[in-house]
PDB file of C-alpha atoms in Angstrom:
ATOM      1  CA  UNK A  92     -21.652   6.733 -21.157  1.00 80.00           C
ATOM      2  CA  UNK A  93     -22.888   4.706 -18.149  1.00 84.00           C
ATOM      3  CA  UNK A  94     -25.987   2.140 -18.319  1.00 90.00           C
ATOM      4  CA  UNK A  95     -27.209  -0.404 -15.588  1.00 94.00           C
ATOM      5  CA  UNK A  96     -28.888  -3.629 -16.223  1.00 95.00           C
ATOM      6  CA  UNK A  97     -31.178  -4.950 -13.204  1.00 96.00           C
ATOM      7  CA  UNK A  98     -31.831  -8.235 -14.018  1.00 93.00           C
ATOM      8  CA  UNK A  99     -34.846  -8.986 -12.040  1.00 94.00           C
ATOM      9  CA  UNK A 100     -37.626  -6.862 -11.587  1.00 94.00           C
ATOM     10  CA  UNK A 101     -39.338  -9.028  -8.834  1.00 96.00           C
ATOM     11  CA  UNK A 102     -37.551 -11.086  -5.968  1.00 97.00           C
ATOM     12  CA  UNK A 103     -40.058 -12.781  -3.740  1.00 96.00           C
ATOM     13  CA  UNK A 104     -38.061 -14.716  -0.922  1.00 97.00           C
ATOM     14  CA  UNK A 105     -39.291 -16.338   2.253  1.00 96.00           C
ATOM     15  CA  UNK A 106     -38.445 -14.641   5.669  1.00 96.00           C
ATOM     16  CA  UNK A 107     -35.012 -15.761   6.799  1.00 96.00           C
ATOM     17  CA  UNK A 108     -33.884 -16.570   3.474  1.00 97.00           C
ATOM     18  CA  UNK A 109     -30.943 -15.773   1.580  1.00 97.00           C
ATOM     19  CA  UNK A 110     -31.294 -12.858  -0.973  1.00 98.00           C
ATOM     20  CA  UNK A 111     -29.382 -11.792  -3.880  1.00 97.00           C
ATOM     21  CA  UNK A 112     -30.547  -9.192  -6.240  1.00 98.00           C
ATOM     22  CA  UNK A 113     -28.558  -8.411  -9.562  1.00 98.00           C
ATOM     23  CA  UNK A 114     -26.965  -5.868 -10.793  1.00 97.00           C
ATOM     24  CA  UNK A 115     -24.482  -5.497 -13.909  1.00 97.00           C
ATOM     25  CA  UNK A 116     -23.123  -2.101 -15.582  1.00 95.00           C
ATOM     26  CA  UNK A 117     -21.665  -0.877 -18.762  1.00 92.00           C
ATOM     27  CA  UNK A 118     -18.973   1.978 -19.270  1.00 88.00           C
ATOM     28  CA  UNK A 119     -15.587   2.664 -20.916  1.00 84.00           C
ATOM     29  CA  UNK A 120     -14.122   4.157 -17.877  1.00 85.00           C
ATOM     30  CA  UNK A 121     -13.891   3.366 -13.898  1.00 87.00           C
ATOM     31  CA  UNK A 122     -16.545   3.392 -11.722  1.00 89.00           C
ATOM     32  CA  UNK A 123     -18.458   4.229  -8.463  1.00 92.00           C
ATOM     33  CA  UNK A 124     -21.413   2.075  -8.021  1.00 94.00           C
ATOM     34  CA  UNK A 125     -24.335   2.343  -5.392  1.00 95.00           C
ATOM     35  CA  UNK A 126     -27.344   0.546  -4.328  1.00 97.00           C
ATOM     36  CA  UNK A 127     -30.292   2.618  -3.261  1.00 96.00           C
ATOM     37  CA  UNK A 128     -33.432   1.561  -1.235  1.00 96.00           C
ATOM     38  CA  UNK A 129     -36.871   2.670  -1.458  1.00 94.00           C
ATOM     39  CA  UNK A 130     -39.391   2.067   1.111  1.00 93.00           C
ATOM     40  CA  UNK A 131     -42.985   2.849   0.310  1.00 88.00           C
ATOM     41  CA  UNK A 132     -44.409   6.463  -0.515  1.00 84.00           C
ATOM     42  CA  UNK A 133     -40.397   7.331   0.620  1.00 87.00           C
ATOM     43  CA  UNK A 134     -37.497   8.805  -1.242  1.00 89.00           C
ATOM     44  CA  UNK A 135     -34.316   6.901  -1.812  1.00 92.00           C
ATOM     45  CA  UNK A 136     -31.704   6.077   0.542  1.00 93.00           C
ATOM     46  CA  UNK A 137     -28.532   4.712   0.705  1.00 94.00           C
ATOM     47  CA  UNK A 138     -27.653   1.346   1.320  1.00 96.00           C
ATOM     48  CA  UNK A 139     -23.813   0.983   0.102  1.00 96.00           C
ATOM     49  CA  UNK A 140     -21.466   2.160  -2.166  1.00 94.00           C
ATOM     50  CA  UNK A 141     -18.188   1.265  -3.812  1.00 94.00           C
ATOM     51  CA  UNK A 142     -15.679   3.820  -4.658  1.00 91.00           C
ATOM     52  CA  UNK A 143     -12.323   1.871  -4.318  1.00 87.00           C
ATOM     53  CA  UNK A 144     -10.464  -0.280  -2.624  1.00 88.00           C
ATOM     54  CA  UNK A 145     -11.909  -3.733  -0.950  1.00 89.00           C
ATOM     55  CA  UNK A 146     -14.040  -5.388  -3.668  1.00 91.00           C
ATOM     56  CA  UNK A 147     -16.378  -6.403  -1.028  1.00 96.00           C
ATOM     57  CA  UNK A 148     -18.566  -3.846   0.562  1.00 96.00           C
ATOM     58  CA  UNK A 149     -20.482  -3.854   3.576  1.00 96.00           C
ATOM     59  CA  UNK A 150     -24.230  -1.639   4.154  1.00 95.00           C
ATOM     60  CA  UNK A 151     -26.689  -0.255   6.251  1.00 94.00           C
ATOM     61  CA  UNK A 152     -29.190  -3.294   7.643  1.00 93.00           C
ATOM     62  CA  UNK A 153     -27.390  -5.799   7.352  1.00 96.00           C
ATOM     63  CA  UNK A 154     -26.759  -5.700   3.365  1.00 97.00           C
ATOM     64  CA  UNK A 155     -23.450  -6.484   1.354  1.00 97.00           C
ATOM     65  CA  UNK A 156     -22.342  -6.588  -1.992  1.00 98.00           C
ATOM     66  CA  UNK A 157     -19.385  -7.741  -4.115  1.00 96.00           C
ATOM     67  CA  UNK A 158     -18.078  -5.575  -7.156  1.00 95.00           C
ATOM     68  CA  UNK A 159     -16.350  -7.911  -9.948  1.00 94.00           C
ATOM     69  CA  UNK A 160     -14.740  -5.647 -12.457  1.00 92.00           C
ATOM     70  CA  UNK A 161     -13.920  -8.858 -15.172  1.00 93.00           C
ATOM     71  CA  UNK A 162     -17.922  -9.250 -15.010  1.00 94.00           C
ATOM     72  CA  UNK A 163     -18.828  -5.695 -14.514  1.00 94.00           C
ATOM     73  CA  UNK A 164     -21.255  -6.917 -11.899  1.00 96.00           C
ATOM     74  CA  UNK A 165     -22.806  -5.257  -8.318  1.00 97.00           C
ATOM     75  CA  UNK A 166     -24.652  -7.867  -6.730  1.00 98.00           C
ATOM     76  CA  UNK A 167     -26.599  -7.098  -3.312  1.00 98.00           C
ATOM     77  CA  UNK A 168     -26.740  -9.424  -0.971  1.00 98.00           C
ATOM     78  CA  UNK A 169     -27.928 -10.520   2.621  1.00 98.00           C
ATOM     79  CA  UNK A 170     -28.174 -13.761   4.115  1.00 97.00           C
ATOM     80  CA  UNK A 171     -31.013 -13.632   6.117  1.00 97.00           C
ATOM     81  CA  UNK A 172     -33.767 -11.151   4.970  1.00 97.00           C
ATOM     82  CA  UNK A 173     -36.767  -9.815   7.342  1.00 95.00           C
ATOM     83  CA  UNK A 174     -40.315  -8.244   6.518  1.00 94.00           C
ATOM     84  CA  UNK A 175     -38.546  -5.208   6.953  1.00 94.00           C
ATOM     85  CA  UNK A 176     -36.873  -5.500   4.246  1.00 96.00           C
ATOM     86  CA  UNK A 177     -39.894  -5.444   1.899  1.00 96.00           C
ATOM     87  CA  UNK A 178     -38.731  -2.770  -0.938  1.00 96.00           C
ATOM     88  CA  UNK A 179     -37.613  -1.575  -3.951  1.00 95.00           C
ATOM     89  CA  UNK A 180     -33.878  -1.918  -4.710  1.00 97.00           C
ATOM     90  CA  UNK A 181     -31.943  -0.111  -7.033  1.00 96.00           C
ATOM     91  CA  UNK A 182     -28.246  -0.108  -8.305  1.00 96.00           C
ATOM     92  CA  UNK A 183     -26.763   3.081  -9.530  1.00 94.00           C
ATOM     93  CA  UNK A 184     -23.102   3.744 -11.452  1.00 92.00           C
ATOM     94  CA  UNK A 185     -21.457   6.882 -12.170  1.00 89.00           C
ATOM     95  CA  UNK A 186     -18.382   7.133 -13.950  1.00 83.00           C
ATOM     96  CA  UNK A 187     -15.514   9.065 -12.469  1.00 78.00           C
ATOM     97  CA  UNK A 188     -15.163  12.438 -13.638  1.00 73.00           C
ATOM     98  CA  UNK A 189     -19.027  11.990 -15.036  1.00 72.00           C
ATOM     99  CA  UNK A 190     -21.495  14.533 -13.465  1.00 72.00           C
ATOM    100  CA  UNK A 191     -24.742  11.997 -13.595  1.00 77.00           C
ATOM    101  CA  UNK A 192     -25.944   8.454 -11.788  1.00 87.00           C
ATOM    102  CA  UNK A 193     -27.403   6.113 -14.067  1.00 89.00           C
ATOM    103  CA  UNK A 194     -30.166   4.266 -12.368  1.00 92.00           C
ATOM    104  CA  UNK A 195     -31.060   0.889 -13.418  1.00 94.00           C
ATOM    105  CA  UNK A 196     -34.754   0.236 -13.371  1.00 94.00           C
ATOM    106  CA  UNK A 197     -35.223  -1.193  -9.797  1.00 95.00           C
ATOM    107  CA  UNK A 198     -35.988  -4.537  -8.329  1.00 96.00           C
ATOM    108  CA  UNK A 199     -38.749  -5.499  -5.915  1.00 96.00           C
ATOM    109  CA  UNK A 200     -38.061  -7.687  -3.092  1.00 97.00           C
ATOM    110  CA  UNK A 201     -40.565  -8.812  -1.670  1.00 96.00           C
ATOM    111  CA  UNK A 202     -40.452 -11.135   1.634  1.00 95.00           C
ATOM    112  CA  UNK A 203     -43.315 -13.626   2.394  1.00 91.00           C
ATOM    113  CA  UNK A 204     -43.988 -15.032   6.238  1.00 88.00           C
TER     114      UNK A 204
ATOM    115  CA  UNK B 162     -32.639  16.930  10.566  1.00 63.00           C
ATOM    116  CA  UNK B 163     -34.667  17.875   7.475  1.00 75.00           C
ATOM    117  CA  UNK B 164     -33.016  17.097   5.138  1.00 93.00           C
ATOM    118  CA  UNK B 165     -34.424  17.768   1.739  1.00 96.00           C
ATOM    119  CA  UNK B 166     -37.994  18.881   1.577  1.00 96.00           C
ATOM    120  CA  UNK B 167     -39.881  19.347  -1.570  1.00 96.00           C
ATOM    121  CA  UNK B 168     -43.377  21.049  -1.867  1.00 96.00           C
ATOM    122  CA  UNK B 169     -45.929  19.866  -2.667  1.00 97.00           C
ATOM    123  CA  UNK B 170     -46.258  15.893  -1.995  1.00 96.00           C
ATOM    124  CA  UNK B 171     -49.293  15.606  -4.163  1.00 96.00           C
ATOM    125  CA  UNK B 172     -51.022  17.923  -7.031  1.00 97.00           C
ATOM    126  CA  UNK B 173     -53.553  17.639 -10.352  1.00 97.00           C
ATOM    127  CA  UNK B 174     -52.532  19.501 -12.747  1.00 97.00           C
ATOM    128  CA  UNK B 175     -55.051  19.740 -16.253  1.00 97.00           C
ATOM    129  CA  UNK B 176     -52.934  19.617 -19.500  1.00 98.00           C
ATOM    130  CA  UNK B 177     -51.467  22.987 -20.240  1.00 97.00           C
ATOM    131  CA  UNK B 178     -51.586  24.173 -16.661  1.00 97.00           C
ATOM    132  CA  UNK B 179     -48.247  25.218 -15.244  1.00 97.00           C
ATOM    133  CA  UNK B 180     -46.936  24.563 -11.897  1.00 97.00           C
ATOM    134  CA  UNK B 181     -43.774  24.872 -10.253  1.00 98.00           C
ATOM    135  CA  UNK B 182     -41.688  21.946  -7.710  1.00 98.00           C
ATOM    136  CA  UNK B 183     -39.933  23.699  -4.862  1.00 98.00           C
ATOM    137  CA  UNK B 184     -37.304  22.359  -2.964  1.00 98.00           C
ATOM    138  CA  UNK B 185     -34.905  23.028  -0.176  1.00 97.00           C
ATOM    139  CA  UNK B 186     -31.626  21.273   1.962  1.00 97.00           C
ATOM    140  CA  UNK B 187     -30.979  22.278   4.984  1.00 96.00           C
ATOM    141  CA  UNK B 188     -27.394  20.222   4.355  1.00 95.00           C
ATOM    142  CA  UNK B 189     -25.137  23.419   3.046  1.00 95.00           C
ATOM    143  CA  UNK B 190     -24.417  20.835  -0.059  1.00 94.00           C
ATOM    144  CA  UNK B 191     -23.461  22.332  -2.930  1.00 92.00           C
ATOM    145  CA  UNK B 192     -24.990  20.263  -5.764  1.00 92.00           C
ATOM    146  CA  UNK B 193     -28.779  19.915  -6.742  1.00 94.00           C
ATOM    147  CA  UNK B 194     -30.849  17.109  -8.623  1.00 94.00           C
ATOM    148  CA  UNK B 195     -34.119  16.485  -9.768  1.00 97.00           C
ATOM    149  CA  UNK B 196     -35.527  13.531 -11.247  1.00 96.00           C
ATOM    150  CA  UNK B 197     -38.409  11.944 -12.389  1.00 97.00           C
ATOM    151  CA  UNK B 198     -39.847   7.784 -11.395  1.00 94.00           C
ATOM    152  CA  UNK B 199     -41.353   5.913 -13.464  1.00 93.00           C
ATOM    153  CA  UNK B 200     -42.473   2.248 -13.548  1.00 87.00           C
ATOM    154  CA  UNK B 201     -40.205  -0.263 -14.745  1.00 83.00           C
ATOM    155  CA  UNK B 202     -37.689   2.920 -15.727  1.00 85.00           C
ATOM    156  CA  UNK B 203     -35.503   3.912 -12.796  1.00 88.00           C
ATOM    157  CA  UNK B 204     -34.800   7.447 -12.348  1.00 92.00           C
ATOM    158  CA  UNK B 205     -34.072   9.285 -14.659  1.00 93.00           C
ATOM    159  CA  UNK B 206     -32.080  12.868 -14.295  1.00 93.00           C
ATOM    160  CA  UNK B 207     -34.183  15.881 -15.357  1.00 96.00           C
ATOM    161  CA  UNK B 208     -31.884  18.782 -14.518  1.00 96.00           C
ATOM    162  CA  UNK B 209     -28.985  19.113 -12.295  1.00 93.00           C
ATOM    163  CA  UNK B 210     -26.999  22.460 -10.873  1.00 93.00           C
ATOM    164  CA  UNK B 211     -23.668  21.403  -9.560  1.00 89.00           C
ATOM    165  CA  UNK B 212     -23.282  24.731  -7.772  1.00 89.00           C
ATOM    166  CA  UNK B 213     -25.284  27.893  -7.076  1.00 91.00           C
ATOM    167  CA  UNK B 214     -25.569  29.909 -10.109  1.00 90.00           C
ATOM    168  CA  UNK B 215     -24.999  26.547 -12.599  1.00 92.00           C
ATOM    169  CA  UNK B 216     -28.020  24.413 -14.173  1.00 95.00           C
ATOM    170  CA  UNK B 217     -27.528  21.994 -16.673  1.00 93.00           C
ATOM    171  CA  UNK B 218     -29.939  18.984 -18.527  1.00 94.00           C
ATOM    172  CA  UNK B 219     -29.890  15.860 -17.324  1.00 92.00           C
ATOM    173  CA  UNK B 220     -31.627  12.826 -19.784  1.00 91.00           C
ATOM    174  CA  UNK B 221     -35.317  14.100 -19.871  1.00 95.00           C
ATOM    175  CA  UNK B 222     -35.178  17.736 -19.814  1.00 97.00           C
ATOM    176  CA  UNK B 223     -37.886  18.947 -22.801  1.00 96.00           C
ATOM    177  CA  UNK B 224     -40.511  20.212 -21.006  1.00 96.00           C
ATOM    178  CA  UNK B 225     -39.032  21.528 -17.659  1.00 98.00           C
ATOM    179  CA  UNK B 226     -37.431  24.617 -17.003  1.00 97.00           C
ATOM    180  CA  UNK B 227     -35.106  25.080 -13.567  1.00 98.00           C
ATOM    181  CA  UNK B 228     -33.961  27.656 -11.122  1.00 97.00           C
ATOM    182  CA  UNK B 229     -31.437  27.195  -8.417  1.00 96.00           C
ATOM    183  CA  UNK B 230     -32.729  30.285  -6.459  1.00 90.00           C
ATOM    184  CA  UNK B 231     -29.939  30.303  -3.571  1.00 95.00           C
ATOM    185  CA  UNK B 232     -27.342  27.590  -2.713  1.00 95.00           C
ATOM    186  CA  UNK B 233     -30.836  25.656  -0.490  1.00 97.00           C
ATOM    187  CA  UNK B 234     -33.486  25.973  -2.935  1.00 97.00           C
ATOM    188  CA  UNK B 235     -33.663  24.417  -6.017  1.00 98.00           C
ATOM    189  CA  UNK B 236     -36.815  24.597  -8.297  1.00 98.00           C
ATOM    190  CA  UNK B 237     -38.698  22.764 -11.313  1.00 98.00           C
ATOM    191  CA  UNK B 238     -41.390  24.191 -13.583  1.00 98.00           C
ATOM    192  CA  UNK B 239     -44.023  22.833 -15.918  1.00 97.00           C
ATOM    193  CA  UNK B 240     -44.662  25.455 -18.269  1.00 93.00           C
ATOM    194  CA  UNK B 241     -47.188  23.677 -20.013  1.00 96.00           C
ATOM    195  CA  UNK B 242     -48.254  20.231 -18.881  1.00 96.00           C
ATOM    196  CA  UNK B 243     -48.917  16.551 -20.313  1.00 97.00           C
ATOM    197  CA  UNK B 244     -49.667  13.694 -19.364  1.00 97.00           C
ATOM    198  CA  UNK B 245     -46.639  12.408 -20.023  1.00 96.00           C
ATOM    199  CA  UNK B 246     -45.555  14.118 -17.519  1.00 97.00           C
ATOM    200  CA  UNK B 247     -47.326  12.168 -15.019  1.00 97.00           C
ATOM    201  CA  UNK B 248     -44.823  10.830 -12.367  1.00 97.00           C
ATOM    202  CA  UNK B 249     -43.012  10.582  -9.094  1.00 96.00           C
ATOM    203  CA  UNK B 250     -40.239  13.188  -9.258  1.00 97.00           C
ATOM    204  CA  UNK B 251     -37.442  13.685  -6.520  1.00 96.00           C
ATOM    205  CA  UNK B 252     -35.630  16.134  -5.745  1.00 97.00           C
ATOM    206  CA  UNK B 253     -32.025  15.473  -4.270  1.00 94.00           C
ATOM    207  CA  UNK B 254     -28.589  16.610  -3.228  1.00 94.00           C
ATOM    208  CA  UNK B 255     -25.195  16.157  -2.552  1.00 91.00           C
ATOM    209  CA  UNK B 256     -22.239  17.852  -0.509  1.00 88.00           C
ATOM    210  CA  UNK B 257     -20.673  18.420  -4.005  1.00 79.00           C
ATOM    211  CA  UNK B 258     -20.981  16.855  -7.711  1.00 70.00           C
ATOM    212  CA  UNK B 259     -21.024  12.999  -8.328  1.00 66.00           C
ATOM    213  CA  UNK B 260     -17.515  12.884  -9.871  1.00 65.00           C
ATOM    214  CA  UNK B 261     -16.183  12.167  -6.231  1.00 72.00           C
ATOM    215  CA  UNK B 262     -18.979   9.466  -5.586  1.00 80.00           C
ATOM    216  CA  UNK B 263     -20.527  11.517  -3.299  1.00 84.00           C
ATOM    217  CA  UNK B 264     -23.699  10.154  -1.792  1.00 88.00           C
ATOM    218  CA  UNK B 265     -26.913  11.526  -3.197  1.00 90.00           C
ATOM    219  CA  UNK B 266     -29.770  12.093  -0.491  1.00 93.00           C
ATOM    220  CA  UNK B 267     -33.461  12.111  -1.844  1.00 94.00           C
ATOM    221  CA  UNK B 268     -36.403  14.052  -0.931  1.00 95.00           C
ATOM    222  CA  UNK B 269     -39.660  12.011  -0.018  1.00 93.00           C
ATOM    223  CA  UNK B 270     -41.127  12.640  -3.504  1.00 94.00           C
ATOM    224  CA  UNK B 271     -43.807  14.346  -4.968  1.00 96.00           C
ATOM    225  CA  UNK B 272     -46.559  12.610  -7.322  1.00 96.00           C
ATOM    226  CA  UNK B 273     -48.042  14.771 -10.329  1.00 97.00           C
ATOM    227  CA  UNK B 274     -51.122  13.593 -12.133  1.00 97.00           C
ATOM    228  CA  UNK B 275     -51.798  15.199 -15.283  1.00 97.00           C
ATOM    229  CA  UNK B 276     -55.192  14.810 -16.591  1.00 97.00           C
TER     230      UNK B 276
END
């Protein structure tokens, strides 16, 4: 089985600021890992994913983040964050061959003027 | 581009009413998801139907019943509700199962009270 450890709930940053928002996962067999966004009163949409390959994976809106197998770690990041970018974040694994996505429980960045 | 639409955005249901989630893709994907949103807990996988005809529980399925109807529409009932069924529940899809990583799009949501 999969599980996904978000380890902060709440990310307040100031606008232009870097951003990083943590992510680390647990299973016995390979992975493919995603980050979702949520805007307010929206569904979920994608912001990147990691399936194989380059450990380093680029995203919608500027967004990027770095999977590290020894540390079994997804962190999201962006170097310069705008109001627009006021959400809820979450990171998602599946393992290969599993049918299900394991949500963690979702971070919320919040971006002050 | 529709995507996936679910029906209806917002309802109050009493405990012990029943009530039933509809949803449709307009993408000609094969697999179908709901979940369910609550604070501080993710989402969490109800019921999924990798392909039409197929329906199988996800984490949290006591208390729901599903139907895939036709490879667009994909339903969830309340038989008989509580109010711990009070949440923000999605319903998604994908071109085919997750065991390829396929990307999962999400409806908007709909938000159930039960009082």
């Amino acid at each position: 089985a999969q599980s996904v450890t978000q380890l902060d709930s709440q990310v307040p940053v100031f606008e232009e600021a870097p951003v990083e928002l943590r992510c680390n996962y647990s299973s016995s067999v390979s992975v493919y890992l995603f980050w979702y966004v949520q805007y307010p009163n929206q569904g979920l949409q994608l912001l990147l994913k990691y399936l194989s390959g380059s450990t380093l994976v680029k995203g919608i809106n500027g967004f990027e983040a770095e999977f590290n197998k020894s540390q079994t770690s997804f962190h999201l990041r962006k170097p310069s964050v705008h109001i627009s970018d006021t959400a809820e974040y979450f990171c998602a694994v599946s393992g290969r061959g599993a049918q299900k996505l394991v949500f963690g429980q979702g971070t919320r960045l919040t971006i002050n003027p | 581009n529709a995507g996936v639409t679910q029906t209806p955005k917002f309802q109050v249901l009493k405990t012990g009413q029943s009530m039933t989630l509809q949803c449709a893709q307009d993408m000609n994907h094969n697999s179908m998801y709901w979940y369910r949103q609550d604070p501080g807990m993710g989402l969490r996988l109800i019921y999924y139907s990798a392909s039409e005809g197929t329906t199988d529980k996800g984490e949290v399925p006591n208390g729901y019943n599903v139907s895939r109807l036709n490879k667009r529409e994909f339903s969830l009932r309340l038989e008989s509700a509580a109010p711990s069924q009070t949440s923000v529940y999605f319903c998604a899809s994908s071109e085919s199962g997750i065991t390829s990583g396929n990307t999962i799009y999400f409806g908007e949501g709909s938000w159930l009270t039960v009082v």
